[in-house]
């Protein structure tokens, strides 16, 4: 007499698929909030090479400071960089939104950009300002974006 092992095979197959999915799951790369009050502040940018998910620092700012965003070494090694300024700025200020972001006009100035770094002067006007991070990769061609915020205290 032949036994029917279909339920056991099905259970093993389901367990194998679940283990595979758990093993392939990529947790979001969390960056620490930047506390900016020393005149010059550094913020990191990380890009997941598979999902193109960008992680960037939210920034708490006190007073007038220069903020420099740098694409981390692992993202640089995978070909990610800030886009050509003529196409799109690597860091850009977003317009006011119904979610509490204020108009950034007159608050930030003196942008400077290279492939790996973006520097912006924050005059420190009180408020919450939304910004975007825009990075590109030539091979395979892709562009990735993320929207953190700067809170001036």
PDB file of C-alpha atoms in Angstrom:
ATOM      1  CA  UNK A   1       0.000   0.000   0.000  1.00  0.00           C
ATOM      2  CA  UNK A   2       1.364   3.405  -1.016  1.00  0.00           C
ATOM      3  CA  UNK A   3       1.202   6.315   1.433  1.00  0.00           C
ATOM      4  CA  UNK A   4       0.075   9.762   0.391  1.00  0.00           C
ATOM      5  CA  UNK A   5       2.832  12.183   1.439  1.00  0.00           C
ATOM      6  CA  UNK A   6       1.373  15.237  -0.246  1.00  0.00           C
ATOM      7  CA  UNK A   7       0.614  17.175   2.984  1.00  0.00           C
ATOM      8  CA  UNK A   8       4.165  16.622   4.269  1.00  0.00           C
ATOM      9  CA  UNK A   9       5.705  17.626   0.943  1.00  0.00           C
ATOM     10  CA  UNK A  10       3.491  20.679   0.818  1.00  0.00           C
ATOM     11  CA  UNK A  11       4.477  21.681   4.352  1.00  0.00           C
ATOM     12  CA  UNK A  12       8.185  21.268   3.548  1.00  0.00           C
ATOM     13  CA  UNK A  13       7.805  23.316   0.366  1.00  0.00           C
ATOM     14  CA  UNK A  14       6.047  26.117   2.233  1.00  0.00           C
ATOM     15  CA  UNK A  15       8.734  26.080   4.949  1.00  0.00           C
ATOM     16  CA  UNK A  16      11.498  26.260   2.307  1.00  0.00           C
ATOM     17  CA  UNK A  17       9.858  29.217   0.556  1.00  0.00           C
ATOM     18  CA  UNK A  18       9.381  31.059   3.865  1.00  0.00           C
ATOM     19  CA  UNK A  19      13.030  30.494   4.823  1.00  0.00           C
ATOM     20  CA  UNK A  20      14.134  31.766   1.424  1.00  0.00           C
ATOM     21  CA  UNK A  21      12.015  34.909   1.752  1.00  0.00           C
ATOM     22  CA  UNK A  22      13.284  35.622   5.251  1.00  0.00           C
ATOM     23  CA  UNK A  23      16.865  35.124   4.111  1.00  0.00           C
ATOM     24  CA  UNK A  24      16.429  37.499   1.174  1.00  0.00           C
ATOM     25  CA  UNK A  25      14.592  40.201   3.073  1.00  0.00           C
ATOM     26  CA  UNK A  26      16.668  43.373   3.206  1.00  0.00           C
ATOM     27  CA  UNK A  27      16.025  45.592   6.211  1.00  0.00           C
ATOM     28  CA  UNK A  28      15.932  49.338   5.578  1.00  0.00           C
ATOM     29  CA  UNK A  29      19.295  50.947   6.170  1.00  0.00           C
ATOM     30  CA  UNK A  30      18.674  53.321   9.082  1.00  0.00           C
ATOM     31  CA  UNK A  31      20.868  56.393   9.479  1.00  0.00           C
ATOM     32  CA  UNK A  32      21.153  58.348  12.708  1.00  0.00           C
ATOM     33  CA  UNK A  33      19.551  61.777  12.997  1.00  0.00           C
ATOM     34  CA  UNK A  34      22.176  64.477  12.585  1.00  0.00           C
ATOM     35  CA  UNK A  35      22.391  67.077  15.346  1.00  0.00           C
ATOM     36  CA  UNK A  36      23.830  70.186  13.747  1.00  0.00           C
ATOM     37  CA  UNK A  37      25.134  73.054  15.896  1.00  0.00           C
ATOM     38  CA  UNK A  38      28.888  73.257  15.308  1.00  0.00           C
ATOM     39  CA  UNK A  39      29.108  75.357  12.126  1.00  0.00           C
ATOM     40  CA  UNK A  40      29.743  72.323   9.884  1.00  0.00           C
ATOM     41  CA  UNK A  41      27.677  69.140   9.914  1.00  0.00           C
ATOM     42  CA  UNK A  42      28.038  65.863   8.040  1.00  0.00           C
ATOM     43  CA  UNK A  43      25.088  63.782   6.866  1.00  0.00           C
ATOM     44  CA  UNK A  44      25.315  60.372   5.186  1.00  0.00           C
ATOM     45  CA  UNK A  45      23.515  59.029   2.128  1.00  0.00           C
ATOM     46  CA  UNK A  46      23.215  55.278   1.521  1.00  0.00           C
ATOM     47  CA  UNK A  47      21.688  53.523  -1.511  1.00  0.00           C
ATOM     48  CA  UNK A  48      20.547  49.902  -1.597  1.00  0.00           C
ATOM     49  CA  UNK A  49      21.943  48.583  -4.928  1.00  0.00           C
ATOM     50  CA  UNK A  50      19.108  46.099  -5.433  1.00  0.00           C
ATOM     51  CA  UNK A  51      16.029  48.129  -4.531  1.00  0.00           C
ATOM     52  CA  UNK A  52      17.439  51.618  -5.234  1.00  0.00           C
ATOM     53  CA  UNK A  53      16.112  52.630  -1.824  1.00  0.00           C
ATOM     54  CA  UNK A  54      17.896  55.738  -0.580  1.00  0.00           C
ATOM     55  CA  UNK A  55      18.507  56.370   3.116  1.00  0.00           C
ATOM     56  CA  UNK A  56      19.376  59.873   4.251  1.00  0.00           C
ATOM     57  CA  UNK A  57      19.679  61.644   7.539  1.00  0.00           C
ATOM     58  CA  UNK A  58      16.945  63.729   9.083  1.00  0.00           C
ATOM     59  CA  UNK A  59      18.667  66.804  10.493  1.00  0.00           C
ATOM     60  CA  UNK A  60      18.076  68.809  13.686  1.00  0.00           C
ATOM     61  CA  UNK A  61      19.732  72.205  13.179  1.00  0.00           C
ATOM     62  CA  UNK A  62      20.498  75.030  15.641  1.00  0.00           C
ATOM     63  CA  UNK A  63      21.742  78.303  14.145  1.00  0.00           C
ATOM     64  CA  UNK A  64      23.634  79.012  10.933  1.00  0.00           C
ATOM     65  CA  UNK A  65      25.499  75.897   9.717  1.00  0.00           C
ATOM     66  CA  UNK A  66      26.958  74.314   6.608  1.00  0.00           C
ATOM     67  CA  UNK A  67      25.514  70.855   5.968  1.00  0.00           C
ATOM     68  CA  UNK A  68      27.480  68.413   3.812  1.00  0.00           C
ATOM     69  CA  UNK A  69      25.866  65.217   2.554  1.00  0.00           C
ATOM     70  CA  UNK A  70      28.265  62.444   1.480  1.00  0.00           C
ATOM     71  CA  UNK A  71      27.371  59.273  -0.388  1.00  0.00           C
ATOM     72  CA  UNK A  72      28.819  56.438   1.718  1.00  0.00           C
ATOM     73  CA  UNK A  73      31.698  54.265   0.484  1.00  0.00           C
ATOM     74  CA  UNK A  74      29.627  51.138  -0.192  1.00  0.00           C
ATOM     75  CA  UNK A  75      27.179  53.112  -2.360  1.00  0.00           C
ATOM     76  CA  UNK A  76      30.035  54.858  -4.181  1.00  0.00           C
ATOM     77  CA  UNK A  77      31.678  51.472  -4.834  1.00  0.00           C
ATOM     78  CA  UNK A  78      28.462  50.338  -6.509  1.00  0.00           C
ATOM     79  CA  UNK A  79      28.516  53.361  -8.842  1.00  0.00           C
ATOM     80  CA  UNK A  80      26.039  55.702  -7.131  1.00  0.00           C
ATOM     81  CA  UNK A  81      26.700  59.438  -7.289  1.00  0.00           C
ATOM     82  CA  UNK A  82      24.856  62.740  -7.205  1.00  0.00           C
ATOM     83  CA  UNK A  83      23.514  63.538 -10.662  1.00  0.00           C
ATOM     84  CA  UNK A  84      24.950  66.170 -12.962  1.00  0.00           C
ATOM     85  CA  UNK A  85      23.845  69.605 -11.699  1.00  0.00           C
ATOM     86  CA  UNK A  86      22.519  70.495 -15.140  1.00  0.00           C
ATOM     87  CA  UNK A  87      20.078  67.580 -14.912  1.00  0.00           C
ATOM     88  CA  UNK A  88      19.021  67.593 -11.266  1.00  0.00           C
ATOM     89  CA  UNK A  89      20.633  68.786  -8.038  1.00  0.00           C
ATOM     90  CA  UNK A  90      21.694  65.950  -5.712  1.00  0.00           C
ATOM     91  CA  UNK A  91      20.034  67.688  -2.747  1.00  0.00           C
ATOM     92  CA  UNK A  92      16.998  69.824  -3.484  1.00  0.00           C
ATOM     93  CA  UNK A  93      14.561  71.741  -1.313  1.00  0.00           C
ATOM     94  CA  UNK A  94      10.923  70.831  -1.676  1.00  0.00           C
ATOM     95  CA  UNK A  95       7.984  73.219  -1.804  1.00  0.00           C
ATOM     96  CA  UNK A  96       5.700  73.608   1.228  1.00  0.00           C
ATOM     97  CA  UNK A  97       3.318  70.724   1.715  1.00  0.00           C
ATOM     98  CA  UNK A  98       0.177  70.027   3.694  1.00  0.00           C
ATOM     99  CA  UNK A  99       2.332  67.749   5.899  1.00  0.00           C
ATOM    100  CA  UNK A 100       4.021  70.636   7.709  1.00  0.00           C
ATOM    101  CA  UNK A 101       7.015  71.534   5.550  1.00  0.00           C
ATOM    102  CA  UNK A 102       7.642  75.238   5.134  1.00  0.00           C
ATOM    103  CA  UNK A 103       8.827  77.375   2.236  1.00  0.00           C
ATOM    104  CA  UNK A 104      12.632  77.147   2.165  1.00  0.00           C
ATOM    105  CA  UNK A 105      13.153  80.216  -0.006  1.00  0.00           C
ATOM    106  CA  UNK A 106      15.796  82.450   1.568  1.00  0.00           C
ATOM    107  CA  UNK A 107      16.712  79.889   4.257  1.00  0.00           C
ATOM    108  CA  UNK A 108      19.391  77.962   2.340  1.00  0.00           C
ATOM    109  CA  UNK A 109      22.098  79.201  -0.023  1.00  0.00           C
ATOM    110  CA  UNK A 110      25.553  78.533  -1.518  1.00  0.00           C
ATOM    111  CA  UNK A 111      25.024  75.015  -2.919  1.00  0.00           C
ATOM    112  CA  UNK A 112      28.216  73.186  -3.913  1.00  0.00           C
ATOM    113  CA  UNK A 113      28.145  69.737  -5.494  1.00  0.00           C
ATOM    114  CA  UNK A 114      30.554  67.029  -6.633  1.00  0.00           C
ATOM    115  CA  UNK A 115      29.806  63.406  -7.552  1.00  0.00           C
ATOM    116  CA  UNK A 116      30.172  62.326  -3.901  1.00  0.00           C
ATOM    117  CA  UNK A 117      29.323  65.404  -1.810  1.00  0.00           C
ATOM    118  CA  UNK A 118      26.725  68.145  -1.634  1.00  0.00           C
ATOM    119  CA  UNK A 119      27.169  71.181   0.612  1.00  0.00           C
ATOM    120  CA  UNK A 120      24.469  73.692   1.497  1.00  0.00           C
ATOM    121  CA  UNK A 121      24.468  76.634   3.903  1.00  0.00           C
ATOM    122  CA  UNK A 122      21.510  76.707   6.319  1.00  0.00           C
ATOM    123  CA  UNK A 123      20.815  80.190   7.720  1.00  0.00           C
ATOM    124  CA  UNK A 124      18.930  78.657  10.650  1.00  0.00           C
ATOM    125  CA  UNK A 125      15.477  80.241  10.198  1.00  0.00           C
ATOM    126  CA  UNK A 126      13.150  78.336  12.518  1.00  0.00           C
ATOM    127  CA  UNK A 127      10.895  75.756  10.863  1.00  0.00           C
ATOM    128  CA  UNK A 128      10.705  72.323   9.243  1.00  0.00           C
ATOM    129  CA  UNK A 129      11.980  72.083   5.660  1.00  0.00           C
ATOM    130  CA  UNK A 130      11.600  69.067   3.415  1.00  0.00           C
ATOM    131  CA  UNK A 131      14.360  68.141   1.033  1.00  0.00           C
ATOM    132  CA  UNK A 132      15.006  65.423  -1.484  1.00  0.00           C
ATOM    133  CA  UNK A 133      18.076  63.343  -2.227  1.00  0.00           C
ATOM    134  CA  UNK A 134      18.583  62.418  -5.867  1.00  0.00           C
ATOM    135  CA  UNK A 135      21.322  59.961  -6.867  1.00  0.00           C
ATOM    136  CA  UNK A 136      22.085  58.150 -10.113  1.00  0.00           C
ATOM    137  CA  UNK A 137      24.065  55.163 -11.320  1.00  0.00           C
ATOM    138  CA  UNK A 138      25.362  54.724 -14.859  1.00  0.00           C
ATOM    139  CA  UNK A 139      25.464  50.927 -14.982  1.00  0.00           C
ATOM    140  CA  UNK A 140      22.836  49.620 -14.836  1.00  0.00           C
ATOM    141  CA  UNK A 141      21.204  53.025 -15.457  1.00  0.00           C
ATOM    142  CA  UNK A 142      19.014  54.074 -12.559  1.00  0.00           C
ATOM    143  CA  UNK A 143      17.983  57.077 -10.529  1.00  0.00           C
ATOM    144  CA  UNK A 144      16.840  56.905  -6.919  1.00  0.00           C
ATOM    145  CA  UNK A 145      15.186  59.460  -4.616  1.00  0.00           C
ATOM    146  CA  UNK A 146      14.380  59.929  -0.918  1.00  0.00           C
ATOM    147  CA  UNK A 147      12.629  62.681   1.077  1.00  0.00           C
ATOM    148  CA  UNK A 148      13.926  63.402   4.622  1.00  0.00           C
ATOM    149  CA  UNK A 149      13.625  66.729   6.492  1.00  0.00           C
ATOM    150  CA  UNK A 150      15.606  69.473   8.235  1.00  0.00           C
ATOM    151  CA  UNK A 151      14.201  70.935  11.459  1.00  0.00           C
ATOM    152  CA  UNK A 152      15.645  74.332  12.416  1.00  0.00           C
ATOM    153  CA  UNK A 153      15.242  74.960  16.143  1.00  0.00           C
TER     154      UNK A 153
END
